[in-house]
mmCIF file of C-alpha atoms (C1' of nucleotides) in Angstrom:
data_model
loop_
_atom_site.group_PDB
_atom_site.id
_atom_site.type_symbol
_atom_site.label_atom_id
_atom_site.label_comp_id
_atom_site.label_asym_id
_atom_site.label_seq_id
_atom_site.Cartn_x
_atom_site.Cartn_y
_atom_site.Cartn_z
ATOM 1 C CA MET A 1 -0.263 0.178 -0.057
ATOM 2 C CA ALA A 2 2.571 2.502 0.871
ATOM 3 C CA SER A 3 4.362 3.876 -1.857
ATOM 4 C CA TYR A 4 7.676 4.454 -0.035
ATOM 5 C CA PRO A 5 8.677 2.182 2.323
ATOM 6 C CA ASN A 6 11.348 3.726 4.984
ATOM 7 C CA ALA A 7 13.654 1.807 3.321
ATOM 8 C CA ASP A 8 13.361 3.823 0.026
ATOM 9 C CA LEU A 9 12.938 7.180 1.796
ATOM 10 C CA ARG A 10 16.485 7.415 3.373
ATOM 11 C CA ALA A 11 17.607 6.272 -0.072
ATOM 12 C CA GLU A 12 15.884 9.129 -1.296
ATOM 13 C CA LEU A 13 16.992 11.989 1.294
ATOM 14 C CA ASN A 14 20.442 10.651 1.758
ATOM 15 C CA ALA A 15 20.718 11.039 -1.995
ATOM 16 C CA HIS A 16 20.130 14.832 -1.377
ATOM 17 C CA GLY A 17 22.389 15.266 2.091
ATOM 18 C CA TYR A 18 19.030 15.156 4.359
ATOM 19 C CA ARG A 19 18.612 12.763 7.032
ATOM 20 C CA LEU A 20 15.829 10.549 7.853
ATOM 21 C CA THR A 21 14.475 11.380 11.336
ATOM 22 C CA PRO A 22 11.631 9.803 12.837
ATOM 23 C CA GLN A 23 9.676 13.095 12.742
ATOM 24 C CA ARG A 24 10.133 12.485 8.707
ATOM 25 C CA GLN A 25 8.739 8.703 9.102
ATOM 26 C CA LYS A 26 5.616 9.606 11.205
ATOM 27 C CA ILE A 27 4.161 11.714 8.568
ATOM 28 C CA LEU A 28 5.103 10.088 5.795
ATOM 29 C CA ASP A 29 3.330 6.563 7.084
ATOM 30 C CA ILE A 30 0.005 8.833 7.985
ATOM 31 C CA PHE A 31 0.093 9.951 3.905
ATOM 32 C CA CYS A 32 0.427 6.512 3.124
ATOM 33 C CA THR A 33 -2.261 4.935 4.890
ATOM 34 C CA LEU A 34 -4.671 7.508 4.099
ATOM 35 C CA PRO A 35 -7.655 6.657 2.069
ATOM 36 C CA GLN A 36 -7.508 7.716 -1.101
ATOM 37 C CA GLY A 37 -8.974 10.713 -1.952
ATOM 38 C CA ARG A 38 -8.207 11.990 1.325
ATOM 39 C CA HIS A 39 -6.092 14.819 1.861
ATOM 40 C CA LEU A 40 -5.026 16.643 4.943
ATOM 41 C CA SER A 41 -3.526 20.534 5.857
ATOM 42 C CA ALA A 42 -1.035 21.059 8.059
ATOM 43 C CA GLU A 43 -2.705 21.301 11.185
ATOM 44 C CA ASP A 44 -4.558 18.417 10.277
ATOM 45 C CA LEU A 45 -1.736 16.226 9.701
ATOM 46 C CA HIS A 46 -0.564 18.331 12.914
ATOM 47 C CA SER A 47 -3.241 16.968 15.667
ATOM 48 C CA ALA A 48 -3.637 13.568 13.721
ATOM 49 C CA LEU A 49 0.139 12.672 14.729
ATOM 50 C CA THR A 50 0.025 14.482 18.327
ATOM 51 C CA GLN A 51 -3.619 13.221 18.790
ATOM 52 C CA THR A 52 -1.827 9.411 18.488
ATOM 53 C CA GLY A 53 1.096 10.404 21.142
ATOM 54 C CA GLU A 54 3.704 12.068 19.079
ATOM 55 C CA ARG A 55 5.941 14.631 20.372
ATOM 56 C CA ILE A 56 6.188 17.305 16.773
ATOM 57 C CA GLY A 57 5.690 20.476 16.582
ATOM 58 C CA LEU A 58 4.393 22.158 13.625
ATOM 59 C CA SER A 59 7.293 24.499 11.914
ATOM 60 C CA THR A 60 8.917 20.524 11.573
ATOM 61 C CA VAL A 61 5.383 19.703 10.184
ATOM 62 C CA TYR A 62 5.867 22.872 7.988
ATOM 63 C CA ARG A 63 9.195 21.519 7.170
ATOM 64 C CA THR A 64 8.689 18.568 5.900
ATOM 65 C CA ILE A 65 5.779 18.630 4.257
ATOM 66 C CA HIS A 66 7.509 21.583 1.632
ATOM 67 C CA LEU A 67 10.874 18.727 1.527
ATOM 68 C CA MET A 68 8.840 16.416 0.425
ATOM 69 C CA VAL A 69 6.633 18.102 -2.147
ATOM 70 C CA TYR A 70 10.040 19.656 -3.105
ATOM 71 C CA MET A 71 11.194 16.120 -3.625
ATOM 72 C CA GLY A 72 8.107 15.316 -5.767
ATOM 73 C CA MET A 73 6.527 13.183 -2.723
ATOM 74 C CA LEU A 74 3.614 15.369 -2.125
ATOM 75 C CA ARG A 75 1.346 17.067 -3.724
ATOM 76 C CA GLU A 76 -0.310 20.630 -3.176
ATOM 77 C CA LEU A 77 -3.327 21.365 -3.468
ATOM 78 C CA GLU A 78 -5.191 24.623 -3.754
ATOM 79 C CA LEU A 79 -8.411 23.683 -3.946
ATOM 80 C CA ALA A 80 -11.415 26.173 -2.229
ATOM 81 C CA GLU A 81 -11.049 25.274 1.543
ATOM 82 C CA GLY A 82 -8.350 28.251 1.788
ATOM 83 C CA HIS A 83 -5.408 26.599 3.031
ATOM 84 C CA LYS A 84 -3.483 24.157 1.166
ATOM 85 C CA HIS A 85 -3.824 20.746 1.631
ATOM 86 C CA TYR A 86 -1.570 17.825 0.399
ATOM 87 C CA GLU A 87 -1.547 14.115 -0.527
ATOM 88 C CA LEU A 88 0.566 11.486 -1.487
ATOM 89 C CA ASN A 89 1.340 12.107 -5.540
ATOM 90 C CA ARG A 90 1.707 8.610 -6.538
ATOM 91 C CA PRO A 91 1.948 7.837 -10.155
ATOM 92 C CA LEU A 92 0.665 9.131 -13.296
ATOM 93 C CA ARG A 93 -1.159 5.505 -13.429
ATOM 94 C CA ASP A 94 -3.759 6.250 -10.538
ATOM 95 C CA HIS A 95 -3.651 9.886 -10.594
ATOM 96 C CA HIS A 96 -6.137 12.269 -10.549
ATOM 97 C CA HIS A 97 -7.841 16.021 -11.033
ATOM 98 C CA HIS A 98 -10.625 18.231 -9.002
ATOM 99 C CA LEU A 99 -13.933 19.392 -9.619
ATOM 100 C CA VAL A 100 -14.532 21.867 -6.914
ATOM 101 C CA CYS A 101 -17.800 24.675 -6.144
ATOM 102 C CA VAL A 102 -16.756 27.573 -5.276
ATOM 103 C CA TYR A 103 -19.883 27.789 -3.420
ATOM 104 C CA CYS A 104 -19.541 24.891 -0.916
ATOM 105 C CA ASN A 105 -16.406 23.376 -1.601
ATOM 106 C CA GLN A 106 -17.896 20.383 -2.648
ATOM 107 C CA THR A 107 -14.750 18.232 -4.277
ATOM 108 C CA LEU A 108 -15.118 15.962 -6.699
ATOM 109 C CA GLU A 109 -12.416 14.011 -8.135
ATOM 110 C CA PHE A 110 -12.208 12.452 -11.544
ATOM 111 C CA SER A 111 -8.842 10.122 -13.850
ATOM 112 C CA GLU A 112 -7.993 11.708 -17.440
ATOM 113 C CA ASP A 113 -5.160 10.415 -19.006
ATOM 114 C CA GLN A 114 -5.197 11.949 -21.931
ATOM 115 C CA VAL A 115 -4.459 14.975 -19.393
ATOM 116 C CA ASP A 116 -1.678 13.765 -17.949
ATOM 117 C CA GLN A 117 -0.147 12.089 -21.597
ATOM 118 C CA VAL A 118 -0.637 16.533 -22.232
ATOM 119 C CA GLY A 119 1.094 17.867 -19.330
ATOM 120 C CA GLU A 120 4.228 15.017 -19.856
ATOM 121 C CA LYS A 121 4.400 16.620 -23.031
ATOM 122 C CA GLN A 122 4.000 19.638 -22.170
ATOM 123 C CA ALA A 123 6.762 19.653 -20.125
ATOM 124 C CA LYS A 124 9.192 17.649 -22.142
ATOM 125 C CA SER A 125 8.669 19.981 -24.742
ATOM 126 C CA VAL A 126 10.746 23.020 -22.897
ATOM 127 C CA GLY A 127 13.199 20.415 -20.722
ATOM 128 C CA TYR A 128 11.302 20.604 -17.304
ATOM 129 C CA TYR A 129 11.367 17.470 -15.137
ATOM 130 C CA ILE A 130 7.863 17.437 -13.784
ATOM 131 C CA LEU A 131 6.861 17.324 -10.587
ATOM 132 C CA ASP A 132 2.864 17.571 -10.468
ATOM 133 C CA CYS A 133 0.152 17.667 -12.679
ATOM 134 C CA GLN A 134 -2.941 18.945 -11.607
ATOM 135 C CA LEU A 135 -6.309 19.854 -13.599
ATOM 136 C CA THR A 136 -8.269 21.421 -11.009
ATOM 137 C CA LEU A 137 -12.103 22.383 -12.491
ATOM 138 C CA TYR A 138 -13.718 25.581 -10.344
ATOM 139 C CA GLY A 139 -17.546 25.827 -11.149
ATOM 140 C CA ILE A 140 -21.082 25.594 -9.302
ATOM 141 C CA CYS A 141 -22.580 22.292 -8.074
ATOM 142 C CA PRO A 142 -26.319 21.417 -9.663
ATOM 143 C CA ASN A 143 -27.175 22.423 -5.615
ATOM 144 C CA CYS A 144 -25.910 25.824 -5.511
ATOM 145 C CA ASP A 145 -26.795 26.621 -9.121
ATOM 146 C CA VAL A 146 -30.158 28.180 -7.939
ATOM 147 C CA GLN A 147 -28.922 31.664 -7.469
ATOM 148 C CA LYS A 148 -27.260 31.711 -4.439
ATOM 149 C CA PRO A 149 -25.907 35.303 -3.108
ATOM 150 C CA VAL A 150 -22.127 36.159 -3.938
ATOM 151 C CA LEU A 151 -20.913 37.607 -0.426
ATOM 152 C CA MET B 1 -9.459 44.488 -26.215
ATOM 153 C CA ALA B 2 -11.260 44.467 -22.958
ATOM 154 C CA SER B 3 -13.909 41.446 -22.355
ATOM 155 C CA TYR B 4 -16.274 43.200 -20.289
ATOM 156 C CA PRO B 5 -17.227 46.637 -20.878
ATOM 157 C CA ASN B 6 -18.968 48.691 -18.463
ATOM 158 C CA ALA B 7 -22.718 48.271 -19.741
ATOM 159 C CA ASP B 8 -21.971 44.934 -19.542
ATOM 160 C CA LEU B 9 -20.666 44.705 -16.125
ATOM 161 C CA ARG B 10 -23.535 47.201 -14.869
ATOM 162 C CA ALA B 11 -26.087 44.768 -16.214
ATOM 163 C CA GLU B 12 -24.465 41.139 -14.735
ATOM 164 C CA LEU B 13 -24.157 42.679 -11.621
ATOM 165 C CA ASN B 14 -27.435 44.024 -11.575
ATOM 166 C CA ALA B 15 -28.427 41.192 -12.312
ATOM 167 C CA HIS B 16 -27.465 39.588 -9.236
ATOM 168 C CA GLY B 17 -28.615 42.351 -7.114
ATOM 169 C CA TYR B 18 -25.212 43.919 -6.543
ATOM 170 C CA ARG B 19 -24.389 47.825 -8.130
ATOM 171 C CA LEU B 20 -21.930 49.334 -10.171
ATOM 172 C CA THR B 21 -19.472 51.423 -8.222
ATOM 173 C CA PRO B 22 -16.820 53.413 -9.584
ATOM 174 C CA GLN B 23 -14.395 51.266 -7.822
ATOM 175 C CA ARG B 24 -15.278 47.490 -9.533
ATOM 176 C CA GLN B 25 -15.260 50.009 -13.154
ATOM 177 C CA LYS B 26 -11.580 51.010 -12.278
ATOM 178 C CA ILE B 27 -10.293 47.635 -11.090
ATOM 179 C CA LEU B 28 -12.313 45.815 -13.635
ATOM 180 C CA ASP B 29 -10.191 48.373 -16.491
ATOM 181 C CA ILE B 30 -7.073 47.913 -14.904
ATOM 182 C CA PHE B 31 -7.963 43.908 -15.956
ATOM 183 C CA CYS B 32 -9.016 44.638 -19.106
ATOM 184 C CA THR B 33 -5.637 46.498 -20.203
ATOM 185 C CA LEU B 34 -3.131 43.985 -18.988
ATOM 186 C CA PRO B 35 -1.456 42.257 -20.890
ATOM 187 C CA GLN B 36 -2.016 38.664 -22.233
ATOM 188 C CA GLY B 37 -0.464 36.538 -19.504
ATOM 189 C CA ARG B 38 0.581 39.048 -16.769
ATOM 190 C CA HIS B 39 -1.390 38.790 -13.388
ATOM 191 C CA LEU B 40 -1.775 40.461 -10.463
ATOM 192 C CA SER B 41 -2.176 40.145 -6.837
ATOM 193 C CA ALA B 42 -4.275 42.195 -4.405
ATOM 194 C CA GLU B 43 -2.212 44.614 -3.378
ATOM 195 C CA ASP B 44 -0.248 44.864 -7.103
ATOM 196 C CA LEU B 45 -3.951 46.068 -8.430
ATOM 197 C CA HIS B 46 -4.065 47.877 -4.863
ATOM 198 C CA SER B 47 -0.967 50.061 -5.708
ATOM 199 C CA ALA B 48 -1.447 49.931 -9.449
ATOM 200 C CA LEU B 49 -4.878 52.023 -8.384
ATOM 201 C CA THR B 50 -3.269 54.242 -5.777
ATOM 202 C CA GLN B 51 -0.420 55.285 -8.148
ATOM 203 C CA THR B 52 -3.022 56.484 -10.653
ATOM 204 C CA GLY B 53 -4.380 58.359 -7.818
ATOM 205 C CA GLU B 54 -7.457 56.549 -7.260
ATOM 206 C CA ARG B 55 -8.610 56.699 -3.557
ATOM 207 C CA ILE B 56 -9.587 53.042 -2.965
ATOM 208 C CA GLY B 57 -9.285 51.188 0.442
ATOM 209 C CA LEU B 58 -7.523 47.348 0.677
ATOM 210 C CA SER B 59 -10.721 45.801 1.360
ATOM 211 C CA THR B 60 -12.469 47.025 -0.881
ATOM 212 C CA VAL B 61 -10.105 45.589 -3.725
ATOM 213 C CA TYR B 62 -10.218 42.009 -1.972
ATOM 214 C CA ARG B 63 -13.656 41.903 -1.988
ATOM 215 C CA THR B 64 -14.451 43.208 -5.176
ATOM 216 C CA ILE B 65 -11.998 40.232 -6.245
ATOM 217 C CA HIS B 66 -13.997 38.145 -4.647
ATOM 218 C CA LEU B 67 -17.189 38.443 -6.717
ATOM 219 C CA MET B 68 -15.872 38.720 -9.506
ATOM 220 C CA VAL B 69 -14.067 35.597 -9.103
ATOM 221 C CA TYR B 70 -17.362 34.142 -8.325
ATOM 222 C CA MET B 71 -19.111 35.738 -11.308
ATOM 223 C CA GLY B 72 -16.665 33.407 -13.466
ATOM 224 C CA MET B 73 -15.104 36.968 -14.359
ATOM 225 C CA LEU B 74 -11.413 36.849 -12.711
ATOM 226 C CA ARG B 75 -9.696 33.764 -12.359
ATOM 227 C CA GLU B 76 -7.487 33.106 -9.432
ATOM 228 C CA LEU B 77 -4.625 31.457 -9.648
ATOM 229 C CA GLU B 78 -2.305 29.841 -7.124
ATOM 230 C CA LEU B 79 1.114 29.316 -8.538
ATOM 231 C CA ALA B 80 4.448 29.255 -6.529
ATOM 232 C CA GLU B 81 5.160 32.940 -5.540
ATOM 233 C CA GLY B 82 3.481 32.287 -2.274
ATOM 234 C CA HIS B 83 -0.025 34.818 -3.371
ATOM 235 C CA LYS B 84 -2.870 34.489 -4.771
ATOM 236 C CA HIS B 85 -2.950 36.320 -8.129
ATOM 237 C CA TYR B 86 -5.319 37.023 -10.536
ATOM 238 C CA GLU B 87 -6.106 37.413 -14.351
ATOM 239 C CA LEU B 88 -9.384 38.465 -16.724
ATOM 240 C CA ASN B 89 -11.193 34.412 -17.088
ATOM 241 C CA ARG B 90 -11.441 34.920 -21.139
ATOM 242 C CA PRO B 91 -13.739 32.373 -23.080
ATOM 243 C CA LEU B 92 -12.524 29.200 -23.373
ATOM 244 C CA ARG B 93 -10.368 29.589 -27.071
ATOM 245 C CA ASP B 94 -7.680 31.587 -25.246
ATOM 246 C CA HIS B 95 -7.135 29.767 -22.453
ATOM 247 C CA HIS B 96 -4.350 29.053 -21.053
ATOM 248 C CA HIS B 97 -2.218 26.699 -18.581
ATOM 249 C CA HIS B 98 0.744 27.541 -16.040
ATOM 250 C CA LEU B 99 3.790 25.164 -16.091
ATOM 251 C CA VAL B 100 5.513 26.284 -12.700
ATOM 252 C CA CYS B 101 9.254 25.490 -11.273
ATOM 253 C CA VAL B 102 9.194 24.862 -7.898
ATOM 254 C CA TYR B 103 12.310 25.997 -7.283
ATOM 255 C CA CYS B 104 12.536 29.581 -8.942
ATOM 256 C CA ASN B 105 8.762 29.962 -10.119
ATOM 257 C CA GLN B 106 9.674 30.646 -13.466
ATOM 258 C CA THR B 107 6.557 30.420 -15.056
ATOM 259 C CA LEU B 108 5.620 29.125 -18.367
ATOM 260 C CA GLU B 109 2.096 29.689 -20.031
ATOM 261 C CA PHE B 110 1.090 27.006 -22.482
ATOM 262 C CA SER B 111 -2.555 26.609 -24.456
ATOM 263 C CA GLU B 112 -4.473 22.967 -24.992
ATOM 264 C CA ASP B 113 -8.057 22.979 -26.492
ATOM 265 C CA GLN B 114 -8.075 19.296 -26.009
ATOM 266 C CA VAL B 115 -7.131 20.256 -21.849
ATOM 267 C CA ASP B 116 -10.664 22.504 -21.477
ATOM 268 C CA GLN B 117 -12.485 20.184 -23.727
ATOM 269 C CA VAL B 118 -11.691 17.430 -21.083
ATOM 270 C CA GLY B 119 -12.842 19.763 -18.303
ATOM 271 C CA GLU B 120 -15.683 20.980 -19.372
ATOM 272 C CA LYS B 121 -16.712 17.237 -20.841
ATOM 273 C CA GLN B 122 -16.289 16.579 -16.906
ATOM 274 C CA ALA B 123 -17.912 19.711 -15.589
ATOM 275 C CA LYS B 124 -21.149 18.586 -16.890
ATOM 276 C CA SER B 125 -20.637 14.860 -16.819
ATOM 277 C CA VAL B 126 -22.031 15.865 -12.861
ATOM 278 C CA GLY B 127 -24.421 19.122 -13.531
ATOM 279 C CA TYR B 128 -21.903 21.747 -13.308
ATOM 280 C CA TYR B 129 -21.933 25.406 -14.154
ATOM 281 C CA ILE B 130 -17.802 25.891 -14.762
ATOM 282 C CA LEU B 131 -16.644 29.038 -13.848
ATOM 283 C CA ASP B 132 -12.562 27.739 -14.932
ATOM 284 C CA CYS B 133 -10.268 25.577 -16.098
ATOM 285 C CA GLN B 134 -6.817 25.603 -14.648
ATOM 286 C CA LEU B 135 -4.195 22.990 -15.706
ATOM 287 C CA THR B 136 -0.814 23.839 -13.455
ATOM 288 C CA LEU B 137 2.391 22.050 -14.286
ATOM 289 C CA TYR B 138 4.751 22.122 -11.877
ATOM 290 C CA GLY B 139 8.233 20.202 -12.300
ATOM 291 C CA ILE B 140 11.905 21.901 -12.114
ATOM 292 C CA CYS B 141 13.242 24.052 -15.093
ATOM 293 C CA PRO B 142 16.075 22.821 -17.064
ATOM 294 C CA ASN B 143 18.565 25.647 -15.222
ATOM 295 C CA CYS B 144 17.101 24.369 -11.591
ATOM 296 C CA ASP B 145 17.575 21.418 -12.267
ATOM 297 C CA VAL B 146 21.212 20.402 -11.835
ATOM 298 C CA GLN B 147 21.340 19.084 -8.242
ATOM 299 C CA LYS B 148 19.570 22.384 -5.799
ATOM 300 C CA PRO B 149 19.777 22.092 -1.978
ATOM 301 C CA VAL B 150 15.866 21.652 -0.923
ATOM 302 C CA LEU B 151 15.510 23.447 1.820
ATOM 303 C "C1'" DA C 1 -35.011 56.041 1.189
ATOM 304 C "C1'" DT C 2 -32.990 51.790 1.231
ATOM 305 C "C1'" DG C 3 -29.774 48.381 1.777
ATOM 306 C "C1'" DG C 4 -25.568 47.617 -1.022
ATOM 307 C "C1'" DG C 5 -20.876 49.626 -0.941
ATOM 308 C "C1'" DT C 6 -16.627 51.665 0.820
ATOM 309 C "C1'" DG C 7 -12.606 52.894 4.273
ATOM 310 C "C1'" DC C 8 -9.974 52.432 8.389
ATOM 311 C "C1'" DA C 9 -8.495 50.097 11.977
ATOM 312 C "C1'" DA C 10 -8.123 46.246 14.396
ATOM 313 C "C1'" DA C 11 -8.516 41.181 13.994
ATOM 314 C "C1'" DC C 12 -7.601 36.576 12.089
ATOM 315 C "C1'" DT C 13 -5.537 32.581 10.260
ATOM 316 C "C1'" DG C 14 -1.764 29.920 8.415
ATOM 317 C "C1'" DT C 15 3.022 29.769 7.582
ATOM 318 C "C1'" DT C 16 8.268 30.941 8.669
ATOM 319 C "C1'" DT C 17 11.850 32.229 10.992
ATOM 320 C "C1'" DG C 18 15.954 32.793 15.347
ATOM 321 C "C1'" DC C 19 17.902 30.748 17.967
ATOM 322 C "C1'" DA C 20 19.337 27.025 21.512
ATOM 323 C "C1'" DA C 21 19.142 21.914 21.943
ATOM 324 C "C1'" DT C 22 19.037 17.563 19.953
ATOM 325 C "C1'" DC C 23 20.056 13.778 16.922
ATOM 326 C "C1'" DT C 24 21.406 11.291 12.489
ATOM 327 C "C1'" DG C 25 25.182 9.453 9.374
ATOM 328 C "C1'" DC D 1 31.542 14.999 15.950
ATOM 329 C "C1'" DA D 2 29.717 18.256 12.454
ATOM 330 C "C1'" DG D 3 26.165 19.725 9.932
ATOM 331 C "C1'" DA D 4 21.443 18.885 10.001
ATOM 332 C "C1'" DT D 5 17.149 18.616 12.387
ATOM 333 C "C1'" DT D 6 13.811 19.764 15.777
ATOM 334 C "C1'" DG D 7 10.793 22.335 19.261
ATOM 335 C "C1'" DC D 8 9.649 26.720 20.883
ATOM 336 C "C1'" DA D 9 7.732 31.560 20.891
ATOM 337 C "C1'" DA D 10 7.786 35.171 18.490
ATOM 338 C "C1'" DA D 11 7.203 37.702 13.851
ATOM 339 C "C1'" DC D 12 4.959 38.122 9.524
ATOM 340 C "C1'" DA D 13 1.952 38.114 5.288
ATOM 341 C "C1'" DG D 14 -2.055 38.072 3.285
ATOM 342 C "C1'" DT D 15 -6.255 38.090 4.135
ATOM 343 C "C1'" DT D 16 -10.966 39.307 6.642
ATOM 344 C "C1'" DT D 17 -14.497 41.740 9.343
ATOM 345 C "C1'" DG D 18 -16.826 45.163 12.230
ATOM 346 C "C1'" DC D 19 -18.731 49.228 11.869
ATOM 347 C "C1'" DA D 20 -20.035 54.433 10.580
ATOM 348 C "C1'" DC D 21 -20.649 56.644 6.557
ATOM 349 C "C1'" DC D 22 -21.286 56.922 1.753
ATOM 350 C "C1'" DC D 23 -23.988 56.414 -2.762
ATOM 351 C "C1'" DA D 24 -26.083 53.389 -6.353
ATOM 352 C "C1'" DT D 25 -30.480 52.011 -7.760
#
DNA sequence: ATGGGTGCAAACTGTTTGCAATCTG
DNA sequence: CAGATTGCAAACAGTTTGCACCCAT
């Protein structure tokens, strides 16, 4: 299930001169056991950890998240909730995209290989090493479409 | 050039029970005269306005931006700069997407009709009225690819 | 004239940073 | 043992909110 066993994590960190710490392990563990489609904010992650008795600072959570985003392990999602959410960046095969209602924040997922292929093609054409490919659709869901106040 | 002449803006606002104010006009004007590919933060917009002698509060800028995003006139971009940027939400024909380097924040634009079509299809299939469709690619540009420190 | 809109200043939230202590390789 | 990493608390940036006044409709 876990896409990043700890041995791999250590190897990947060391390759860049970073170290494997219990905190980093724990954080990755949480993401690995997260059901498909769930995503966490930094605070979510922090309370998930402290609730299971871990001793970890919020700033470590932020630092680790950034590290993992830059290494391509996590994807950073900016949906409609006002703060960023994170989830495991799985290989393009099980990649999914998001459709968000700007009124009620209902979020649907969908996958579309075509989009991922376009992303890869574009990135390649300008020599980028691609970390993540996100198609996000903003709209109004059927429920909210019935004349809702805007502000 | 301007996709939203003031008459249209007034009509669209009034249809929802909102009013056309000088501030709202000025804000939309700025976006309409912005060169293709440029996008502004709320602060950018505010200083652009005050520098031309306008008298407008920062909170009005925020409120107006939100209004226009919800009405589908503006698109909200969350690229890599740390704060949100906005640009005119042009019709899908001249729609573009973004490719961002997570190290240096270099941002490239590209268009891809295929993606917009996928977006429309997906939205339609779940009954959403679509406001915006953004494909964002995160990666490492050729310059930064040469072993850069992550933190 | 009614109620939406504005500006100001204060409050807030999520995130970042400086630093001394700690742990990894 | 050097240097990366941590936790804490304080600082920060961008954004939101309460309120009295103002102005479109």
